[in-house]
Short mmCIF file of C-alpha atoms in Angstrom, two decimals:
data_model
loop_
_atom_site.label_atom_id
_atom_site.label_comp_id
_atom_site.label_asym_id
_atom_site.label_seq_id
_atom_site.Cartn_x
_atom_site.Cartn_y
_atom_site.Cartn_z
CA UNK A 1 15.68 -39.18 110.82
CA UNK A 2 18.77 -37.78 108.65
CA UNK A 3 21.46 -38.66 106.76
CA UNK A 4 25.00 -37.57 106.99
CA UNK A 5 28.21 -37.64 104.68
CA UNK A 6 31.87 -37.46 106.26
CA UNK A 7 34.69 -36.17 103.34
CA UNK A 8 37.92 -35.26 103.77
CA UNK A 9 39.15 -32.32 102.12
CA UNK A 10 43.13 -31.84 100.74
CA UNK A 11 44.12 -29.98 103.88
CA UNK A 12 42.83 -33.20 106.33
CA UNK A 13 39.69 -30.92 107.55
CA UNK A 14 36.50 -33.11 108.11
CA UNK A 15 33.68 -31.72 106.63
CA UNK A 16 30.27 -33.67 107.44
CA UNK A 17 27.16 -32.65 105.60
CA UNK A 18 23.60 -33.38 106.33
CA UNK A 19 20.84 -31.97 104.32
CA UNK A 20 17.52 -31.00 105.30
CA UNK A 21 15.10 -30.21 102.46
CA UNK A 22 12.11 -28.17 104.04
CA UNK A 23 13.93 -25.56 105.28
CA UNK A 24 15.14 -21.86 103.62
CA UNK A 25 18.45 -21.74 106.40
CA UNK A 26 21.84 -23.03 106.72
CA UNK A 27 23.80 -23.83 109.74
CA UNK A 28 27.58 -23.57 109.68
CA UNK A 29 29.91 -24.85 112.52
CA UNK A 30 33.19 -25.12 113.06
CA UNK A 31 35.02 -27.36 116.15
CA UNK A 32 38.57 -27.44 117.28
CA UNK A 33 39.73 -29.77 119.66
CA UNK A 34 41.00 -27.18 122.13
CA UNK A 35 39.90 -26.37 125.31
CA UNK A 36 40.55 -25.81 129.60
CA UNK A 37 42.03 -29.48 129.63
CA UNK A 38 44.85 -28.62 126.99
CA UNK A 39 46.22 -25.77 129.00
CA UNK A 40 48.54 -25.19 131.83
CA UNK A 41 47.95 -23.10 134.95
CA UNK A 42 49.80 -20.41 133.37
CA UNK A 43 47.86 -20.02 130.28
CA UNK A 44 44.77 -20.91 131.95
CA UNK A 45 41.44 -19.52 130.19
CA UNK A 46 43.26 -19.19 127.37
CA UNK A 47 40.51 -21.08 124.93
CA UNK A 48 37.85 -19.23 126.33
CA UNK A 49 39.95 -15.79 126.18
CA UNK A 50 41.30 -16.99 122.85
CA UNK A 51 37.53 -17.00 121.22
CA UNK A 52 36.73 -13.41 122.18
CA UNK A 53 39.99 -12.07 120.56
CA UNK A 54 39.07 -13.98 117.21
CA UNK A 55 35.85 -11.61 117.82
CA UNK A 56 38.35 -7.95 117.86
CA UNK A 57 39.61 -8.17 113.98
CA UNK A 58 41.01 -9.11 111.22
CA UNK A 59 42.86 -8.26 108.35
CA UNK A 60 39.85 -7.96 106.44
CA UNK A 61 37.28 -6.83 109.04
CA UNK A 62 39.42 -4.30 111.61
CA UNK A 63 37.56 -4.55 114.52
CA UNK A 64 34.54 -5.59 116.19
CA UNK A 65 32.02 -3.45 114.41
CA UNK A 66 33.29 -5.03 111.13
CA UNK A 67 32.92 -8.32 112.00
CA UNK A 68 29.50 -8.69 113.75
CA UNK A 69 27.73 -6.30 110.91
CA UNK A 70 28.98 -8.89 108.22
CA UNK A 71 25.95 -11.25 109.41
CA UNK A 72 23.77 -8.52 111.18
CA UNK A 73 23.00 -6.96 107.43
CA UNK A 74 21.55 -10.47 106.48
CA UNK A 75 19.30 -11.45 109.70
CA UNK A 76 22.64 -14.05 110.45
CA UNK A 77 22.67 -15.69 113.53
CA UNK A 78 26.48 -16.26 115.33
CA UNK A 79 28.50 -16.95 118.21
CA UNK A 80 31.01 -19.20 119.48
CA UNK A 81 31.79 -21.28 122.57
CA UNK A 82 33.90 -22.77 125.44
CA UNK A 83 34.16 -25.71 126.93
CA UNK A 84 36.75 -28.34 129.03
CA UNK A 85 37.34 -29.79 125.85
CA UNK A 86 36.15 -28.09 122.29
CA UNK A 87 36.00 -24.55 121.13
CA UNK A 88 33.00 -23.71 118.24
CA UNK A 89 32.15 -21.08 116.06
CA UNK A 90 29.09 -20.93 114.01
CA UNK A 91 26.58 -19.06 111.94
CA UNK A 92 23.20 -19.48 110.82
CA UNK A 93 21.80 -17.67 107.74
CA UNK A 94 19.46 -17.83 104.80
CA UNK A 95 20.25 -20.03 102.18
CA UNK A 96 21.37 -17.93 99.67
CA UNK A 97 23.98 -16.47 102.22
CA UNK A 98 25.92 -19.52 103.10
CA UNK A 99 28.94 -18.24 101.49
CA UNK A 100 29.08 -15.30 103.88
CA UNK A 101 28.95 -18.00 107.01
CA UNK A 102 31.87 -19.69 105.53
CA UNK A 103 33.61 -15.76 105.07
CA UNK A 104 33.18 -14.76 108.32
CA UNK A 105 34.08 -17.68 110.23
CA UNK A 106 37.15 -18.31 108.48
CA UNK A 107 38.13 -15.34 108.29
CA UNK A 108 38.43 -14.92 112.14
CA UNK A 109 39.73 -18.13 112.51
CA UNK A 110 42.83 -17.46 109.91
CA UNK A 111 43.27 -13.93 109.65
CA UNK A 112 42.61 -12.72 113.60
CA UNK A 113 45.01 -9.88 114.21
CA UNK A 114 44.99 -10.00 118.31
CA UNK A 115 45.46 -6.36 118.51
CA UNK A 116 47.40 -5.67 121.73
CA UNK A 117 44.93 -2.80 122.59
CA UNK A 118 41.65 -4.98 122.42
CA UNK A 119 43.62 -7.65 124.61
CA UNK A 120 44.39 -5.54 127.38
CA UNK A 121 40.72 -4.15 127.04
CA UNK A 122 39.22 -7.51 127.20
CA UNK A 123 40.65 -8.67 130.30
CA UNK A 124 38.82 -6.81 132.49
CA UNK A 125 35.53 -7.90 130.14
CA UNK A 126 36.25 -11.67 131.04
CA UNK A 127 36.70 -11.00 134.74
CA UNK A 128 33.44 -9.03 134.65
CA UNK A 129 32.24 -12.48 133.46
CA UNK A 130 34.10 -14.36 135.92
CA UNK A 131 32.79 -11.67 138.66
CA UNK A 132 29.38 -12.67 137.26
CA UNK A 133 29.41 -16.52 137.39
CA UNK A 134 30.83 -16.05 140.62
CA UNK A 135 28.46 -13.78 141.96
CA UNK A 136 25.04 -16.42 139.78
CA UNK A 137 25.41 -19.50 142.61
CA UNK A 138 23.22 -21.32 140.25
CA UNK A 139 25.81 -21.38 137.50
CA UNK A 140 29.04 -21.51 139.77
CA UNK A 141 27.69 -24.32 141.98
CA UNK A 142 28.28 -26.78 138.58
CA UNK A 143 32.21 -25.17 138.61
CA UNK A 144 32.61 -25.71 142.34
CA UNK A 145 31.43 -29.08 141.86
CA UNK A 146 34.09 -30.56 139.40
CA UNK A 147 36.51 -28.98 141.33
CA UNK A 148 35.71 -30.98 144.22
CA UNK A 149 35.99 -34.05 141.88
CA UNK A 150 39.22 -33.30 139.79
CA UNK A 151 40.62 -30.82 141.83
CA UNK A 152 43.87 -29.22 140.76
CA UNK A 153 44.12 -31.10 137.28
CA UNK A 154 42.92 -28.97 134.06
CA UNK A 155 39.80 -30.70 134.61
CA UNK A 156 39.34 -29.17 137.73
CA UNK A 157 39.84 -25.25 136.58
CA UNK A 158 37.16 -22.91 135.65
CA UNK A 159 36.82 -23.22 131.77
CA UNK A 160 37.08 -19.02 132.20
CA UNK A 161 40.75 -19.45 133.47
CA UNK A 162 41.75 -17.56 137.04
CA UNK A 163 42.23 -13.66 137.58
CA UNK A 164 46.19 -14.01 137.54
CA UNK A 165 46.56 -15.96 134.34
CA UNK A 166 43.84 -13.98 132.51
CA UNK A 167 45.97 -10.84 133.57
CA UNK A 168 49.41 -12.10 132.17
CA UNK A 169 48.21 -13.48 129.26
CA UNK A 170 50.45 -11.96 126.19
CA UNK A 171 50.03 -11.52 122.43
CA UNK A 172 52.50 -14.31 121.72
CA UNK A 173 50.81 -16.43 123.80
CA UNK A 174 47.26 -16.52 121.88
CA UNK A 175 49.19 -16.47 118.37
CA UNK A 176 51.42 -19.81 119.78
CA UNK A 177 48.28 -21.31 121.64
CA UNK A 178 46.57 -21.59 117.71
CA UNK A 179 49.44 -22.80 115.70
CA UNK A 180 49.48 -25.67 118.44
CA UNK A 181 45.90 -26.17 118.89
CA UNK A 182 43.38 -25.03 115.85
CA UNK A 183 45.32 -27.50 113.34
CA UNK A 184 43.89 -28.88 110.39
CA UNK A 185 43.63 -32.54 112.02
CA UNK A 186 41.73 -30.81 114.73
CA UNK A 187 39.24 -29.10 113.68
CA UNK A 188 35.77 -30.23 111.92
CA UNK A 189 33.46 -28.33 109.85
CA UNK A 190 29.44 -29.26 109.88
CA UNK A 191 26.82 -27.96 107.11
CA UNK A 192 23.61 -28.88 107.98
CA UNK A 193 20.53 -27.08 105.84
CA UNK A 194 19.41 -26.88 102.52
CA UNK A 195 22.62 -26.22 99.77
CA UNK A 196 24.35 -28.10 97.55
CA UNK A 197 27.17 -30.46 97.66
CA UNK A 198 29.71 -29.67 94.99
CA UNK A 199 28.64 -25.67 96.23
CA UNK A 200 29.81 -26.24 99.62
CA UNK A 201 32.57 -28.63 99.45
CA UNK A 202 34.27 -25.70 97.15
CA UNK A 203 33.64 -23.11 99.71
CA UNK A 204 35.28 -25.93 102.19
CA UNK A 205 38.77 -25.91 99.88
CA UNK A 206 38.63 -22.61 99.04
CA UNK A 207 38.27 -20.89 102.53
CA UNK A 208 40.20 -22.78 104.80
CA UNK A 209 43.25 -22.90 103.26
CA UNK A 210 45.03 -21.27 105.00
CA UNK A 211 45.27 -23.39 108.70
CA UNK A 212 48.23 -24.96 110.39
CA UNK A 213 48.40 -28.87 109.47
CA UNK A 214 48.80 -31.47 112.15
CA UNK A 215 46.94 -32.95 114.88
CA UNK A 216 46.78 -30.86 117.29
CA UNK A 217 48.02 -30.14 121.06
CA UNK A 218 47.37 -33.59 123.63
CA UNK A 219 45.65 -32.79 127.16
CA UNK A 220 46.12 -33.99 130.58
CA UNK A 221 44.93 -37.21 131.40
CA UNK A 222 42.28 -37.19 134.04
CA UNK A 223 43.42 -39.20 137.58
CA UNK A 224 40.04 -39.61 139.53
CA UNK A 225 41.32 -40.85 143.33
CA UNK A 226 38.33 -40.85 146.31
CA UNK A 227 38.16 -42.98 148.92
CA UNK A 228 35.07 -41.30 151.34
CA UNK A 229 33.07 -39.06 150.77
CA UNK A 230 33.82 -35.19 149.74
CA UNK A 231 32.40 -32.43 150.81
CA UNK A 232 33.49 -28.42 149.16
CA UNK A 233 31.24 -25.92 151.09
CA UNK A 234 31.57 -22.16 150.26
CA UNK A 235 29.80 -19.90 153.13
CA UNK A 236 28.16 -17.23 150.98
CA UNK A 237 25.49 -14.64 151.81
CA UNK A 238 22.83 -16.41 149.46
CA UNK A 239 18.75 -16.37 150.21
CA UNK A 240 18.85 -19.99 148.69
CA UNK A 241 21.52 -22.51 149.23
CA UNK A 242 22.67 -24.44 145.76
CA UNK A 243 23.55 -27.65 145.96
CA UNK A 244 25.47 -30.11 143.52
CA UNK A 245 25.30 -33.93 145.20
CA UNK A 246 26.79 -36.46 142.68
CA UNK A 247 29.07 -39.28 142.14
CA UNK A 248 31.90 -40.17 139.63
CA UNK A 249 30.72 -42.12 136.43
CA UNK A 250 31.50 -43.03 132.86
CA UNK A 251 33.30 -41.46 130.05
CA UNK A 252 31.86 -40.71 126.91
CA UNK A 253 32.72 -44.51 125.19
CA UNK A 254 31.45 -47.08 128.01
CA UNK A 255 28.39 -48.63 126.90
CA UNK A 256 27.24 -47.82 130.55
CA UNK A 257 26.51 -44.44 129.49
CA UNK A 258 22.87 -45.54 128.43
CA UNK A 259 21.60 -47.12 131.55
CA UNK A 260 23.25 -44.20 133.98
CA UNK A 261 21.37 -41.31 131.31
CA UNK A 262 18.01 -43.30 131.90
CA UNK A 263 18.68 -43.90 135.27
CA UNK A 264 19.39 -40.18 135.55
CA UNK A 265 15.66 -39.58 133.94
CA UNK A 266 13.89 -41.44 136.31
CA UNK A 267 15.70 -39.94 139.55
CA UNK A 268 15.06 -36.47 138.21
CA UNK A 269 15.37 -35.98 134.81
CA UNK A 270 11.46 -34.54 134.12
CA UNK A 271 8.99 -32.89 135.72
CA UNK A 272 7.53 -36.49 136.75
CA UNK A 273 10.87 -37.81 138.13
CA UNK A 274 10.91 -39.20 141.40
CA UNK A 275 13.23 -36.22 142.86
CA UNK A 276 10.98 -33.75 141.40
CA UNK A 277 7.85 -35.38 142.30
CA UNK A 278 9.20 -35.86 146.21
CA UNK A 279 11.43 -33.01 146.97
CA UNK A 280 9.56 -30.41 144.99
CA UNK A 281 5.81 -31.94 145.02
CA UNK A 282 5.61 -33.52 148.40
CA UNK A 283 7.51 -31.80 150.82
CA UNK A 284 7.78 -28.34 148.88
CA UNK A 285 11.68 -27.94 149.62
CA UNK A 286 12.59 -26.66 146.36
CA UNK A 287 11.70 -24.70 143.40
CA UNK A 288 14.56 -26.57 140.88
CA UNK A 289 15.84 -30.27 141.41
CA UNK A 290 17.11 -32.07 138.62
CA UNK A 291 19.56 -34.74 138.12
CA UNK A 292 21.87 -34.85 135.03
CA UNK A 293 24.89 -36.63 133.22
CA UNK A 294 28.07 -35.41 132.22
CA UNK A 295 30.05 -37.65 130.05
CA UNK A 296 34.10 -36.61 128.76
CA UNK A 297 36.34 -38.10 127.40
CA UNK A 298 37.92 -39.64 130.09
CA UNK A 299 35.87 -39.41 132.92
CA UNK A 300 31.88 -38.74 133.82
CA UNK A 301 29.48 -38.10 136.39
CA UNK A 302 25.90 -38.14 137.72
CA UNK A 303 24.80 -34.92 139.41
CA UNK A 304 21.76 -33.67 141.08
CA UNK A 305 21.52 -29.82 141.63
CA UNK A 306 18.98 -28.15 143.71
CA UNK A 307 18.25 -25.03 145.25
CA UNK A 308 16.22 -25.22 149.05
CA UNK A 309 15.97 -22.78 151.37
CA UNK A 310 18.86 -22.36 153.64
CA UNK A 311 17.88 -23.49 157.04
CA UNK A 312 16.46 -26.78 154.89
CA UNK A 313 19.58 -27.99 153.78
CA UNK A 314 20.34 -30.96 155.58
CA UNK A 315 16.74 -32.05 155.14
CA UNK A 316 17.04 -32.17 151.59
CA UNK A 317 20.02 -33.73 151.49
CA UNK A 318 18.83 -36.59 153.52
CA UNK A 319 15.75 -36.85 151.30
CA UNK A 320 17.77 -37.18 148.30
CA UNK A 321 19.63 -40.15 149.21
CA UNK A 322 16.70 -41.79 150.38
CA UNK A 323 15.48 -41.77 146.79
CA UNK A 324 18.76 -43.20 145.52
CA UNK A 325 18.42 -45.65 148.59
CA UNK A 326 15.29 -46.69 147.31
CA UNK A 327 16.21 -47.06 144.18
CA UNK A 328 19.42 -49.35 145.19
CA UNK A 329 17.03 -51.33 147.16
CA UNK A 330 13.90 -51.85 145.04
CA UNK A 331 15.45 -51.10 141.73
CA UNK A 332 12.93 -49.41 139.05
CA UNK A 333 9.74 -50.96 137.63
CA UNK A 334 8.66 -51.11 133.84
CA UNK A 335 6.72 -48.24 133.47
CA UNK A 336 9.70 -45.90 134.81
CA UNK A 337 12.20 -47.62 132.07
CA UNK A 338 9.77 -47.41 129.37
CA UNK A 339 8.65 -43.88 129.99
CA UNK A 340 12.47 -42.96 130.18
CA UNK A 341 13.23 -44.55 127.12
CA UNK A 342 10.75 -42.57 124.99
CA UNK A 343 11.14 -39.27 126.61
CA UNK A 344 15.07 -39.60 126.04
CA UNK A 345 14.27 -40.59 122.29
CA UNK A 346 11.32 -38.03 122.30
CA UNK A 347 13.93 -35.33 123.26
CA UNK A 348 16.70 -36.67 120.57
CA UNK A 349 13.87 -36.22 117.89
CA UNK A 350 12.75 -32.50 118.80
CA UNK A 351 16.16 -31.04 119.03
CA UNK A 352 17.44 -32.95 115.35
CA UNK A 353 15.00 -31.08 113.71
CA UNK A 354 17.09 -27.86 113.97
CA UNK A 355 19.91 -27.15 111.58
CA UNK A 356 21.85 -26.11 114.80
CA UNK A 357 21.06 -28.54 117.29
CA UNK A 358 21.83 -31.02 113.94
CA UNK A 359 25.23 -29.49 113.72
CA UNK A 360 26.17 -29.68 117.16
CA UNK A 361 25.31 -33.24 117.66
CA UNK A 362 26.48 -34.45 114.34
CA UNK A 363 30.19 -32.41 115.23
CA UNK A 364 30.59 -33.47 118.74
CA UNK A 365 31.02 -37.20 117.56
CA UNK A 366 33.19 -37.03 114.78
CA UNK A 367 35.50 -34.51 117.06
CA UNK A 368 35.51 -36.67 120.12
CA UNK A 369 35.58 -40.08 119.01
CA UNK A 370 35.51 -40.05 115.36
CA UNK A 371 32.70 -42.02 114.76
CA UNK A 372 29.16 -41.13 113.95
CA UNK A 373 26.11 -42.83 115.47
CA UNK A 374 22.50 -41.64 113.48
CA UNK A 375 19.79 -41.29 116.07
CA UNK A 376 18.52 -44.60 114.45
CA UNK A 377 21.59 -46.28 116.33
CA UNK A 378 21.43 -44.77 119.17
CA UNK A 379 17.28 -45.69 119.97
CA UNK A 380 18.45 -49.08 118.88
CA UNK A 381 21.78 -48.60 122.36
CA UNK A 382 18.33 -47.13 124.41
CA UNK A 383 16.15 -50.05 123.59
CA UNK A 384 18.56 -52.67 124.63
CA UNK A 385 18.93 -51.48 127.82
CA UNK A 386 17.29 -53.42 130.29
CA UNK A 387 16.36 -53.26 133.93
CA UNK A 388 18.81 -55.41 135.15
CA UNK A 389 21.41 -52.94 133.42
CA UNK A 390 20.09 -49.83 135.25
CA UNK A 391 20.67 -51.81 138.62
CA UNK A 392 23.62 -52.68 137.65
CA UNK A 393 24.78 -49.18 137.15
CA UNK A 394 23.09 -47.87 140.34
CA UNK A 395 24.97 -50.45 142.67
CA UNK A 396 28.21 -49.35 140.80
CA UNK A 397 27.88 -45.49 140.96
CA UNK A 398 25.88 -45.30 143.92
CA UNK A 399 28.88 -45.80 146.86
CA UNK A 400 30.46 -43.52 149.42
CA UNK A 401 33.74 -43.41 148.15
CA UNK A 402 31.78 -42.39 144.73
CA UNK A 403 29.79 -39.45 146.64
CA UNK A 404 30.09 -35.84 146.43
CA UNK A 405 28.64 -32.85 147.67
CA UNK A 406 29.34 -29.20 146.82
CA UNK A 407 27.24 -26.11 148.35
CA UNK A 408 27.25 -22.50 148.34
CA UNK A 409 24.90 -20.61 150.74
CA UNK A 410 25.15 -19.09 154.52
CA UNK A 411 24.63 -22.46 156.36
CA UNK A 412 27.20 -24.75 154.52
CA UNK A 413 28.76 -26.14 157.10
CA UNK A 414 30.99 -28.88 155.67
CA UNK A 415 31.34 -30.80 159.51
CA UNK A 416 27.76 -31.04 160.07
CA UNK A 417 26.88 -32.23 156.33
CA UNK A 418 29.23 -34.84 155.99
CA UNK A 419 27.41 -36.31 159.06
CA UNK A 420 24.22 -37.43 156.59
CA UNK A 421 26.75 -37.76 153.36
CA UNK A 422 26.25 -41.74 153.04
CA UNK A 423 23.76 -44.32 150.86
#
């Protein structure tokens, strides 16, 4: 278990600190509230695009070489990251190097210099990645798939942006994009490692001094209308059709979330899930199943990606929903719940022991909702949760005019699937 402390330094940054006394490293991270759901169609991709330019310079470090060889002298690990709704940035180093984390993070995050030459260069860099995730159907079935749900809303955009607004993104419009988004209010720093208090709550005041103050930019509110079924089906020349079948959830705050994650476990969350177990074990249909939760802000889902062979598409489907028929029908016994319960608080324990993973989880909660819960609290939410809850759940999510189905692969003929798309 660990402990955490939340203080507020002069500026309004958050800085949360957990120590962890048997280790010789220190993990830095710092969160903005920024990402594809605060931006318009034409600045789209700008988070993501924004994060590699913080990577081409600064007034200190002049370019890329510079920057990355700061941490590469010391054995540092960095990197940063995208997503629908939070941009991070983080290093982890030795103990005695903790200063340079808190250097070379805000450093690019205050003194970038978005030369107009490394813009135009990286362009064509992020539609190589776009190109890529595009071209991986494993990854881009997950994008198609909340398209289908929020469709033309921010939350429905590819956190990587689109070709046109990637190629008319300006200068002007990075350096206005982080006086409105990476704001003092908005942003949270997490230590989490062996150092000292008073050590690192000086390096806090002393390095970022230098942000914008305020709260930060507001994002689109998610509007979630279905009333049958959806299907989004992208013909591609594939040797394995991907599949993402899933219906609309909970956000982030409903206390529901705990019965739809173990409910989630027990359809396919382990190797020993009833998906796996059936689809992979039984009838041999696929080499990956797995069901999942995603929870926002303001919206969430239950998804269950696969990848069967393309003339076996149909029969997968079908067996799917038999499983969640099942389940609707005869609910879930004891064993499943307890098992579910301990490998969910099994999995909590072995990532917390990481500095990182620490960081990240610790972060994520103050950002999003501003509120903390230890893991203590959170077994004590898994506990509670009974079977009754997890039917409950299942009756709710589980609906046609909850259900969705995205697929990319040679056969994906949307007519003839939405002929078996019903529980």
């Amino acid at each position: 278990m660990f402990t955490y402390k939340k203080l507020k330094l002069k500026n309004g940054l958050r800085l949360i600190l957990s120590p962890m006394k048997n280790t010789e490293t220190v993990t830095f991270l710092a969160m903005v509230g920024a990402g594809s759901k605060y931006e318009s169609d034409e600045i789209a991709g700008i988070s993501h695009f924004l994060e590699h330019i913080f990577f081409k310079g600064t007034k200190k470090r002049p370019n890329t070489r510079a920057i990355s060889e700061y941490l590469d002298a010391v054995g540092g690990e960095y990197n940063a990251f995208t997503s629908k709704e939070y941009t991070g940035f983080y290093a982890k180093v030795a103990v005695k190097y903790i200063t340079r984390a808190f250097d070379f993070i805000s450093d690019i995050l205050q003194n970038a210099k978005f030369p107009e030459a490394e813009i135009e260069k990286e362009r064509y860099v992020i539609l190589e990645e776009m190109k890529m995730h595009f071209d991986t159907p494993m990854i881009h079935i997950s994008e198609l798939f909340e398209k289908l749900l929020y469709g033309e809303q921010a939350a429905g955009r590819l956190i990587i942006g689109a070709e046109k607004s990637i190629m008319s993104l300006q200068r002007q419009d990075f350096i206005s994009y982080l006086k409105k988004m990476y704001q003092t209010g908005n942003m949270v720093l997490t230590v989490c490692g062996r150092f000292r208090e008073k050590e690192i709550k000086n390096l806090a005041e002393n390095y970022f001094n230098n942000l914008f103050k305020g709260k930060g930019g507001e994002k689109e509110k998610v509007v979630e209308k279905q009333k049958k079924p959806q299907i989004l089906a992208q013909k591609k020349k594939t040797d394995q059709t991907h599949l993402c079948l899933g219906v609309r959830a909970y956000h982030h705050l409903d206390r529901r979330r705990w019965p739809l994650l173990l409910l989630s476990l027990i359809l396919g969350g382990t190797m020993s899930s009833r998906l796996f177990i059936n689809i992979r074990d039984k009838y041999g249909l696929a080499y990956y199943i797995r069901s999942s939760v995603e929870n926002y802000t303001d919206s969430g889902y239950l998804v269950i990606q696969a990848g069967v062979d393309n003339q076996k598409i149909s029969e997968a489907i079908k067996l799917i929903i038999l499983e969640i028929r099942k389940i609707l029908k005869d609910g879930i016994t004891k064993e499943e719940i307890k098992k579910a319960k301990e490998n969910l608080k099994g999995k909590m324990l072995l990532e917390l022991e990481t500095s990182d993973e620490l960081a990240l989880f610790l972060t994520l909660q103050e950002l999003l909702k501003k509120k903390i819960d230890t893991s203590r609290g959170i077994f004590k939410k898994i506990d509670a949760v009974t079977l009754l809850d997890i039917r409950k759940v299942a009756k709710d999510i589980f609906k046609n005019n909850k259900l969705n189905l995205a697929v990319i692969g040679p056969e994906a003929d949307k007519d003839n699937l939405l002929k078996i798309l019903h529980f």
